[in-house]
CSV table of C-alpha atoms and ligand atoms in Angstrom, one decimal:
chain,number,residue,atom,x,y,z
A,17,UNK,CA,0.0,0.0,0.0
A,18,UNK,CA,1.3,3.5,-0.8
A,19,UNK,CA,0.7,6.0,2.1
A,20,UNK,CA,1.4,9.8,2.1
A,21,UNK,CA,2.9,10.7,5.5
A,22,UNK,CA,2.5,14.4,6.6
A,23,UNK,CA,4.2,16.1,9.5
A,24,UNK,CA,3.2,19.7,9.7
A,25,UNK,CA,5.1,22.1,12.0
A,26,UNK,CA,4.5,25.8,12.6
A,27,UNK,CA,6.5,26.9,9.5
A,28,UNK,CA,7.2,23.6,7.8
A,29,UNK,CA,5.6,20.6,6.3
A,30,UNK,CA,7.5,17.3,5.9
A,31,UNK,CA,6.1,14.7,3.6
A,32,UNK,CA,6.9,11.2,2.3
A,33,UNK,CA,5.2,8.5,0.3
A,34,UNK,CA,6.0,5.0,1.6
A,35,UNK,CA,5.3,1.6,0.3
A,36,UNK,CA,4.3,-0.2,3.5
A,37,UNK,CA,4.9,-3.8,2.6
A,38,UNK,CA,8.7,-3.5,2.0
A,39,UNK,CA,9.1,-0.1,3.7
A,40,UNK,CA,10.4,1.6,0.6
A,41,UNK,CA,10.4,5.4,0.4
A,42,UNK,CA,9.1,6.5,-3.0
A,43,UNK,CA,9.6,10.3,-2.4
A,44,UNK,CA,10.3,12.5,0.6
A,45,UNK,CA,10.8,16.2,1.2
A,46,UNK,CA,10.1,19.3,3.2
A,47,UNK,CA,8.4,22.6,2.6
A,48,UNK,CA,10.1,25.1,4.9
A,49,UNK,CA,10.3,28.7,6.0
A,50,UNK,CA,6.5,28.8,5.2
A,51,UNK,CA,5.0,32.3,5.5
A,52,UNK,CA,8.3,34.0,4.5
A,53,UNK,CA,9.7,35.2,1.1
A,54,UNK,CA,12.3,32.4,1.3
A,55,UNK,CA,9.7,29.6,1.5
A,56,UNK,CA,10.8,26.6,-0.6
A,57,UNK,CA,9.9,22.9,-1.4
A,58,UNK,CA,12.8,20.4,-1.4
A,59,UNK,CA,12.5,16.8,-2.2
A,60,UNK,CA,14.3,13.5,-2.9
A,61,UNK,CA,13.1,11.1,-5.5
A,62,UNK,CA,15.0,8.0,-6.6
A,63,UNK,CA,18.2,9.3,-5.3
A,64,UNK,CA,18.0,12.7,-7.0
A,65,UNK,CA,17.2,16.0,-5.3
A,66,UNK,CA,14.8,18.7,-6.5
A,67,UNK,CA,13.9,22.1,-5.2
A,68,UNK,CA,11.2,24.8,-6.0
A,69,UNK,CA,10.9,28.3,-4.6
A,70,UNK,CA,7.5,29.0,-3.1
A,71,UNK,CA,7.8,32.7,-2.0
A,72,UNK,CA,5.3,33.6,0.6
A,73,UNK,CA,3.6,30.2,0.5
A,74,UNK,CA,1.5,29.1,3.5
A,75,UNK,CA,0.7,25.4,4.4
A,76,UNK,CA,-2.1,25.3,1.9
A,77,UNK,CA,0.0,26.5,-1.0
A,78,UNK,CA,2.9,24.2,0.0
A,79,UNK,CA,0.7,21.1,0.2
A,80,UNK,CA,-0.9,21.9,-3.1
A,81,UNK,CA,2.7,22.1,-4.5
A,82,UNK,CA,3.4,18.7,-3.0
A,83,UNK,CA,0.3,17.2,-4.7
A,84,UNK,CA,1.4,18.7,-8.0
A,85,UNK,CA,4.8,17.1,-7.5
A,86,UNK,CA,3.2,13.7,-6.7
A,87,UNK,CA,1.0,14.0,-9.8
A,88,UNK,CA,4.0,14.9,-12.0
A,89,UNK,CA,5.6,11.6,-10.9
A,90,UNK,CA,2.5,9.4,-11.1
A,91,UNK,CA,2.4,9.0,-7.3
A,92,UNK,CA,-0.9,10.8,-6.5
A,93,UNK,CA,-3.4,8.3,-7.9
A,94,UNK,CA,-1.6,5.3,-6.3
A,95,UNK,CA,-2.2,6.5,-2.8
A,96,UNK,CA,-4.3,4.4,-0.4
A,97,UNK,CA,-4.4,6.8,2.6
A,98,UNK,CA,-2.7,9.7,4.4
A,99,UNK,CA,-1.0,9.4,7.8
A,100,UNK,CA,-0.5,12.5,9.9
A,101,UNK,CA,1.9,13.0,12.8
A,102,UNK,CA,0.0,14.6,15.7
A,103,UNK,CA,2.1,15.8,18.6
A,104,UNK,CA,-0.3,15.9,21.5
A,105,UNK,CA,-3.1,13.4,22.0
A,106,UNK,CA,-3.5,14.1,25.7
A,107,UNK,CA,-5.0,11.1,27.5
A,108,UNK,CA,-7.6,10.7,24.7
A,109,UNK,CA,-5.5,8.5,22.4
A,110,UNK,CA,-3.6,5.4,23.3
A,111,UNK,CA,-3.2,4.4,19.6
A,112,UNK,CA,-3.6,5.6,16.1
A,113,UNK,CA,-7.1,6.5,14.9
A,114,UNK,CA,-8.9,7.4,11.7
A,115,UNK,CA,-9.4,11.2,11.6
A,116,UNK,CA,-13.2,11.3,11.4
A,117,UNK,CA,-14.9,14.6,12.3
A,118,UNK,CA,-15.4,13.3,15.9
A,119,UNK,CA,-11.7,12.4,16.3
A,120,UNK,CA,-10.6,15.7,14.8
A,121,UNK,CA,-12.8,17.5,17.4
A,122,UNK,CA,-10.9,15.5,20.1
A,123,UNK,CA,-7.5,16.6,18.6
A,124,UNK,CA,-8.8,20.2,18.8
A,125,UNK,CA,-9.6,19.6,22.5
A,126,UNK,CA,-5.9,18.8,23.0
A,127,UNK,CA,-4.7,22.2,21.6
A,128,UNK,CA,-4.4,23.8,25.1
A,129,UNK,CA,-2.0,20.9,26.0
A,130,UNK,CA,0.1,21.2,22.8
A,131,UNK,CA,-0.3,24.9,21.8
A,132,UNK,CA,3.0,25.0,19.9
A,133,UNK,CA,2.3,21.9,17.7
A,134,UNK,CA,-1.3,20.8,17.5
A,135,UNK,CA,-2.6,23.9,15.6
A,136,UNK,CA,-0.1,23.2,12.7
A,137,UNK,CA,-1.0,19.5,12.8
A,138,UNK,CA,-4.7,20.4,12.5
A,139,UNK,CA,-4.0,22.8,9.6
A,140,UNK,CA,-2.2,19.9,7.7
A,141,UNK,CA,-5.2,17.6,8.4
A,142,UNK,CA,-7.7,20.1,7.2
A,143,UNK,CA,-5.8,20.8,3.9
A,144,UNK,CA,-5.2,17.1,3.3
A,145,UNK,CA,-8.9,16.4,3.7
A,146,UNK,CA,-9.6,19.0,1.1
A,147,UNK,CA,-6.9,17.9,-1.3
A,148,UNK,CA,-7.7,14.1,-1.0
A,149,UNK,CA,-11.4,13.9,-0.2
A,150,UNK,CA,-11.5,10.3,-1.2
A,151,UNK,CA,-8.6,9.1,0.9
A,152,UNK,CA,-8.9,8.1,4.6
A,153,UNK,CA,-6.8,10.1,6.9
A,154,UNK,CA,-5.2,8.7,10.0
A,155,UNK,CA,-3.7,10.4,13.1
A,156,UNK,CA,-0.6,8.9,14.7
A,157,UNK,CA,0.1,10.5,18.1
A,158,UNK,CA,3.5,11.2,19.7
A,159,UNK,CA,1.9,10.8,23.2
A,160,UNK,CA,0.0,7.5,22.5
A,161,UNK,CA,2.8,5.0,23.2
A,162,UNK,CA,3.2,6.4,26.7
A,163,UNK,CA,-0.4,6.0,27.7
A,164,UNK,CA,0.6,2.6,29.3
A,165,UNK,CA,2.6,4.5,32.0
A,166,UNK,CA,1.2,3.8,35.5
A,167,UNK,CA,0.0,6.6,37.8
A,168,UNK,CA,3.2,6.6,39.8
A,169,UNK,CA,5.1,7.5,36.6
A,170,UNK,CA,2.7,10.0,35.1
A,171,UNK,CA,1.4,11.9,38.1
A,172,UNK,CA,3.3,15.0,39.4
A,173,UNK,CA,3.4,15.4,43.1
A,174,UNK,CA,1.4,18.6,42.9
A,175,UNK,CA,-2.2,19.4,44.2
A,176,UNK,CA,-4.3,16.5,42.9
A,177,UNK,CA,-6.9,18.8,41.4
A,178,UNK,CA,-4.3,20.1,38.9
A,179,UNK,CA,-4.5,16.6,37.4
A,180,UNK,CA,-8.2,15.8,38.0
A,181,UNK,CA,-9.5,19.2,36.9
A,182,UNK,CA,-6.8,20.5,34.5
A,183,UNK,CA,-5.1,17.3,33.0
A,184,UNK,CA,-1.7,18.3,34.4
A,185,UNK,CA,0.3,15.0,34.2
A,186,UNK,CA,3.2,13.6,32.4
A,187,UNK,CA,2.2,12.5,28.8
A,188,UNK,CA,5.6,11.9,27.1
A,189,UNK,CA,6.5,12.4,23.5
A,190,UNK,CA,8.5,10.8,20.6
A,191,UNK,CA,6.3,7.8,21.1
A,192,UNK,CA,6.4,6.8,17.5
A,193,UNK,CA,10.2,6.6,17.6
A,194,UNK,CA,10.3,4.8,21.0
A,195,UNK,CA,7.8,2.3,19.7
A,196,UNK,CA,9.6,1.7,16.4
A,197,UNK,CA,13.1,1.3,17.8
A,198,UNK,CA,12.0,-0.8,20.8
A,199,UNK,CA,10.2,-3.2,18.4
A,200,UNK,CA,13.2,-3.4,16.2
A,201,UNK,CA,15.6,-3.9,19.1
A,202,UNK,CA,13.5,-6.8,20.5
A,203,UNK,CA,13.6,-8.5,17.1
A,204,UNK,CA,17.2,-7.8,16.4
A,205,UNK,CA,18.5,-8.9,19.8
A,206,UNK,CA,16.1,-11.9,19.8
A,207,UNK,CA,14.7,-10.9,23.2
A,208,UNK,CA,11.7,-12.8,24.7
A,209,UNK,CA,8.8,-10.6,23.5
A,210,UNK,CA,7.0,-11.4,26.8
A,211,UNK,CA,9.9,-10.6,29.1
A,212,UNK,CA,12.3,-7.8,28.2
A,213,UNK,CA,13.5,-4.5,29.6
A,214,UNK,CA,14.8,-1.7,27.3
A,215,UNK,CA,15.7,1.9,27.6
A,216,UNK,CA,15.3,3.8,24.4
A,217,UNK,CA,17.2,7.1,24.0
A,218,UNK,CA,15.8,9.3,21.2
A,219,UNK,CA,18.5,12.0,20.9
A,220,UNK,CA,17.8,14.5,18.1
A,221,UNK,CA,17.2,18.2,18.4
A,222,UNK,CA,14.6,17.2,20.9
A,223,UNK,CA,15.7,14.4,23.3
A,224,UNK,CA,13.8,11.9,25.4
A,225,UNK,CA,14.3,8.5,27.0
A,226,UNK,CA,11.7,5.8,27.6
A,227,UNK,CA,11.7,2.7,29.8
A,228,UNK,CA,10.0,0.0,27.8
A,229,UNK,CA,8.9,-3.2,29.5
A,230,UNK,CA,7.7,-6.0,27.2
A,231,UNK,CA,7.0,-3.5,24.4
A,232,UNK,CA,5.1,-1.1,26.6
A,233,UNK,CA,6.2,2.3,27.9
A,234,UNK,CA,6.4,2.3,31.7
A,235,UNK,CA,8.2,5.7,32.2
A,236,UNK,CA,9.6,8.5,30.2
A,237,UNK,CA,11.6,11.7,30.6
A,238,UNK,CA,9.3,14.2,28.9
A,239,UNK,CA,6.2,15.5,30.7
A,240,UNK,CA,3.2,17.7,30.2
A,241,UNK,CA,5.2,19.3,27.4
A,242,UNK,CA,8.4,18.4,25.5
A,243,UNK,CA,10.3,20.8,27.8
A,244,UNK,CA,10.9,18.3,30.6
A,245,UNK,CA,13.7,15.9,31.0
A,246,UNK,CA,17.0,15.7,29.1
A,247,UNK,CA,19.2,18.6,27.9
A,248,UNK,CA,18.2,19.2,24.3
A,249,UNK,CA,19.4,21.4,21.4
A,250,UNK,CA,17.6,24.6,22.6
A,251,UNK,CA,15.5,23.3,25.5
A,252,UNK,CA,16.7,23.2,29.1
A,253,UNK,CA,15.1,20.0,30.1
A,254,UNK,CA,14.3,19.6,33.8
A,255,UNK,CA,15.3,22.6,36.0
A,256,UNK,CA,14.2,24.0,39.4
A,257,UNK,CA,10.7,25.5,38.5
A,258,UNK,CA,11.4,28.3,40.9
A,259,UNK,CA,14.0,29.6,38.4
A,260,UNK,CA,11.1,30.8,36.2
A,261,UNK,CA,9.7,33.3,38.8
A,262,UNK,CA,13.2,34.2,40.0
A,263,UNK,CA,14.4,35.2,36.5
A,264,UNK,CA,11.1,36.9,35.6
A,265,UNK,CA,11.6,39.1,38.6
A,266,UNK,CA,15.3,39.6,38.2
A,267,UNK,CA,15.0,40.5,34.5
A,268,UNK,CA,11.7,42.3,34.7
A,269,UNK,CA,10.5,39.9,32.0
A,270,UNK,CA,7.2,38.1,31.6
A,271,UNK,CA,6.7,34.4,32.4
A,272,UNK,CA,6.2,33.9,28.6
A,273,UNK,CA,9.6,35.4,27.8
A,274,UNK,CA,11.3,33.2,30.4
A,275,UNK,CA,9.5,30.1,29.0
A,276,UNK,CA,10.6,31.1,25.5
A,277,UNK,CA,14.2,31.3,26.7
A,278,UNK,CA,13.9,27.8,28.3
A,279,UNK,CA,12.4,26.4,25.0
A,280,UNK,CA,14.6,28.3,22.4
A,281,UNK,CA,17.7,29.7,24.0
A,282,UNK,CA,18.8,27.0,26.5
A,283,UNK,CA,20.1,23.5,26.3
A,284,UNK,CA,23.2,22.9,24.1
A,285,UNK,CA,22.8,26.4,22.6
A,286,UNK,CA,22.4,28.1,26.0
A,287,UNK,CA,25.4,26.6,27.6
A,288,UNK,CA,27.8,26.7,24.6
A,289,UNK,CA,26.6,30.2,23.4
A,290,UNK,CA,27.6,28.8,20.0
A,291,UNK,CA,25.1,26.3,18.5
A,292,UNK,CA,22.3,23.8,19.2
A,293,UNK,CA,23.9,21.4,16.7
A,294,UNK,CA,25.9,18.5,18.2
A,295,UNK,CA,28.1,18.2,15.1
A,296,UNK,CA,29.1,21.9,15.4
A,297,UNK,CA,29.8,21.6,19.1
A,298,UNK,CA,31.9,18.4,18.7
A,299,UNK,CA,34.0,20.2,16.1
A,300,UNK,CA,34.4,23.3,18.2
A,301,UNK,CA,35.2,21.3,21.4
A,302,UNK,CA,38.0,19.5,19.4
A,303,UNK,CA,39.3,23.0,18.5
A,304,UNK,CA,39.4,24.0,22.1
A,305,UNK,CA,36.1,25.8,22.6
A,306,UNK,CA,35.6,25.4,26.4
A,307,UNK,CA,31.9,26.1,26.6
A,308,UNK,CA,31.1,23.7,23.6
A,309,UNK,CA,33.0,21.0,25.6
A,310,UNK,CA,31.1,21.9,28.7
A,311,UNK,CA,27.7,21.8,26.9
A,312,UNK,CA,28.5,18.2,25.6
A,313,UNK,CA,29.7,17.2,29.1
A,314,UNK,CA,26.4,18.4,30.8
A,315,UNK,CA,24.4,16.8,28.0
A,316,UNK,CA,26.0,13.4,28.5
A,317,UNK,CA,26.0,13.7,32.3
A,318,UNK,CA,22.2,14.4,32.5
A,319,UNK,CA,21.5,11.8,29.9
A,320,UNK,CA,23.5,9.1,31.8
A,321,UNK,CA,21.7,10.0,35.1
A,322,UNK,CA,18.3,9.8,33.5
A,323,UNK,CA,19.1,6.4,31.9
A,324,UNK,CA,20.2,5.1,35.3
A,325,UNK,CA,17.0,6.4,36.9
A,326,UNK,CA,14.9,4.6,34.3
A,327,UNK,CA,16.3,1.2,35.4
A,328,UNK,CA,14.1,1.6,38.5
A,329,UNK,CA,10.8,1.2,36.8
A,330,UNK,CA,12.2,-1.7,34.7
A,331,UNK,CA,13.8,-3.6,37.6
A,332,UNK,CA,16.6,-4.7,35.2
A,333,UNK,CA,18.1,-3.7,31.9
A,334,UNK,CA,18.5,-5.9,28.8
A,335,UNK,CA,19.5,-3.2,26.3
A,336,UNK,CA,20.0,0.5,25.9
A,337,UNK,CA,19.0,1.7,22.4
A,338,UNK,CA,20.4,4.9,20.8
A,339,UNK,CA,18.5,6.6,18.1
A,340,UNK,CA,17.8,10.1,16.5
A,341,UNK,CA,20.4,12.3,14.8
A,342,UNK,CA,22.8,12.4,17.8
A,343,UNK,CA,22.1,8.8,19.0
A,344,UNK,CA,22.7,7.4,15.5
A,345,UNK,CA,25.7,9.5,14.5
A,346,UNK,CA,27.7,10.6,17.6
A,347,UNK,CA,30.0,7.8,18.6
A,348,UNK,CA,31.5,10.3,21.1
A,349,UNK,CA,28.2,10.8,23.0
A,350,UNK,CA,27.5,7.1,23.0
A,351,UNK,CA,31.0,6.3,24.4
A,352,UNK,CA,30.7,8.9,27.1
A,353,UNK,CA,27.3,7.7,28.2
A,354,UNK,CA,28.2,4.0,28.2
A,355,UNK,CA,31.4,4.8,30.2
A,356,UNK,CA,29.4,6.7,32.9
A,357,UNK,CA,27.0,3.7,33.1
A,358,UNK,CA,29.7,1.1,33.6
A,359,UNK,CA,28.2,0.2,37.0
A,360,UNK,CA,25.2,-1.2,35.2
A,361,UNK,CA,27.5,-3.7,33.4
A,362,UNK,CA,27.7,-1.7,30.1
A,363,UNK,CA,31.1,-1.5,28.4
A,364,UNK,CA,31.9,0.2,25.2
A,365,UNK,CA,33.3,-1.7,22.2
A,366,UNK,CA,35.3,1.1,20.5
A,367,UNK,CA,35.6,-0.6,17.2
A,368,UNK,CA,31.9,-1.5,17.0
A,369,UNK,CA,30.9,1.9,18.2
A,370,UNK,CA,32.9,3.6,15.4
A,371,UNK,CA,31.4,1.3,12.8
A,372,UNK,CA,27.7,1.3,13.7
A,373,UNK,CA,25.5,4.3,13.1
A,374,UNK,CA,22.8,5.7,10.9
A,375,UNK,CA,23.9,3.7,7.8
A,376,UNK,CA,24.2,0.4,9.7
A,377,UNK,CA,22.7,0.0,13.1
A,378,UNK,CA,24.0,-2.5,15.5
A,379,UNK,CA,25.8,-3.3,18.8
A,380,UNK,CA,28.2,-0.6,20.2
A,381,UNK,CA,29.0,-2.2,23.5
A,382,UNK,CA,30.7,-5.5,24.4
A,383,UNK,CA,28.4,-8.5,24.0
A,384,UNK,CA,27.7,-8.9,27.7
A,385,UNK,CA,24.3,-8.0,29.1
A,386,UNK,CA,23.1,-5.3,29.1
A,387,UNK,CA,24.0,-4.4,25.5
A,388,UNK,CA,23.9,-1.0,23.9
A,389,UNK,CA,22.8,-0.8,20.3
A,390,UNK,CA,22.1,1.8,17.6
A,391,UNK,CA,18.7,1.4,15.9
A,392,UNK,CA,18.1,4.1,13.2
A,393,UNK,CA,14.6,5.4,13.8
A,394,UNK,CA,12.0,5.6,11.0
A,395,UNK,CA,8.9,7.4,12.3
A,396,UNK,CA,7.5,7.9,8.8
A,397,UNK,CA,7.4,4.1,8.2
A,398,UNK,CA,5.6,3.5,11.4
A,399,UNK,CA,3.1,6.2,10.7
A,400,UNK,CA,2.6,4.8,7.2
A,401,UNK,CA,2.1,1.2,8.6
A,402,UNK,CA,-0.4,2.4,11.2
A,403,UNK,CA,-2.3,4.3,8.5
A,404,UNK,CA,-2.2,1.2,6.2
A,405,UNK,CA,-3.5,-1.0,8.9
A,406,UNK,CA,-6.5,1.3,9.6
A,407,UNK,CA,-7.2,1.8,5.9
A,408,UNK,CA,-7.2,-2.1,5.6
A,409,UNK,CA,-9.9,-2.3,8.3
A,410,UNK,CA,-8.5,-2.0,11.8
A,411,UNK,CA,-10.5,0.3,14.0
A,412,UNK,CA,-7.4,1.5,15.8
A,413,UNK,CA,-3.7,0.5,16.1
B,19,LIG,P1,17.4,15.0,14.5
B,19,LIG,O1,16.5,16.1,15.2
B,19,LIG,O2,17.1,13.6,14.8
B,19,LIG,O3,17.5,15.3,13.0
B,19,LIG,O4,18.9,15.3,15.1
B,19,LIG,C1,19.6,16.5,14.9
B,19,LIG,C2,20.8,16.4,15.8
B,19,LIG,O5,21.7,15.3,15.3
B,19,LIG,C3,21.7,17.7,15.7
B,19,LIG,O6,22.2,18.0,17.0
B,19,LIG,C4,22.8,17.2,14.8
B,19,LIG,O7,24.0,17.9,15.1
B,19,LIG,C5,23.0,15.8,15.3
B,19,LIG,N1,23.9,15.1,14.3
B,19,LIG,C6,23.6,14.7,13.0
B,19,LIG,N2,24.7,14.1,12.5
B,19,LIG,C7,25.6,14.1,13.4
B,19,LIG,C8,27.0,13.6,13.5
B,19,LIG,N3,27.6,13.0,12.4
B,19,LIG,N4,27.7,13.7,14.6
B,19,LIG,C9,27.1,14.3,15.7
B,19,LIG,N5,25.9,14.8,15.7
B,19,LIG,C10,25.1,14.7,14.6
């Protein structure tokens, strides 16, 4: 089955057409800088790249350009459905669902929980329904995989009414990636599907870890929003919440301005003062940039502490899985983390760590238990497969 996968952000729209039986990607691309004079559409088709300027384009213009592109290559008529990445599904969705009018209304109800992401996701859904009125549309939620967390993991120790009346709880994100790589790792390491304990570390521009017991998320580092947890490219991760009031008062700034700084000017960028990009920081650190080196050190220290804490809900650890741009590509970050987790029995295999990465996943630690492995993530494929299953007749996945 050919499925169009759409991932709409506030100023971008990523797309891909995947063939779900063999997992082949027929075309992929991104429309970015939407709403600006520099808006453009870039794509990759059969190994060749293409680009088209779309000055001033919004999401609707960009998605129409995507449809033109698919038509020009004979891909539009062969589509069986559309799969949408939806960031926040609140406690409403524990699996993927067909986007009927009733389900879309439920996604709209989740906007207050995901104000930075859900409106763009909903825009993409509305436009795709107009452009493909005959195709079924499926929502795949970043939060859904973590709905199996027990209350001890998802409740914050705050006044209970904040949860019961205002839905304040930990939801977790990157669920599609954690689900995909945990399934792959269980198969690749030939673990008992009914008795296994994994920690998956999705380390991209956003970063989160999940504790996955027998294929189900039992704890995760992100919370009500994707701001909690690990140090990220521009997000602080967990900090003392009193810093918000303290800095608002000290700087005479609004709470919104402080939250903006925690989301967009913190993390690797904030500490290094240089970049949110791990590649840039590793290069700068090698050249003697002290704060780039410090940012990487804090990133790896917080990550190692978080991984160790996630062994508690699991009770034991069979494998640590690295994925995402940093997890798949940075042998340096993996080596530092595994070294700091030596007390769990993890031990780096420098040769395997240098060899395995995005191109070829695999073991990066010595063969003793627990093992550390790289599993390249493929969120688009999982979204396409969920959509295909629903189009083929499942009520939900
Ligand atoms: P993602 O959001 O999954 O695309 O990941 C983006 C992050 O991956 C950025 O911090 C990149 O610098 C990082 N990254 C990509 N390639 C490499 C590499 N070869 N070495 C280190 N970090 C990398």
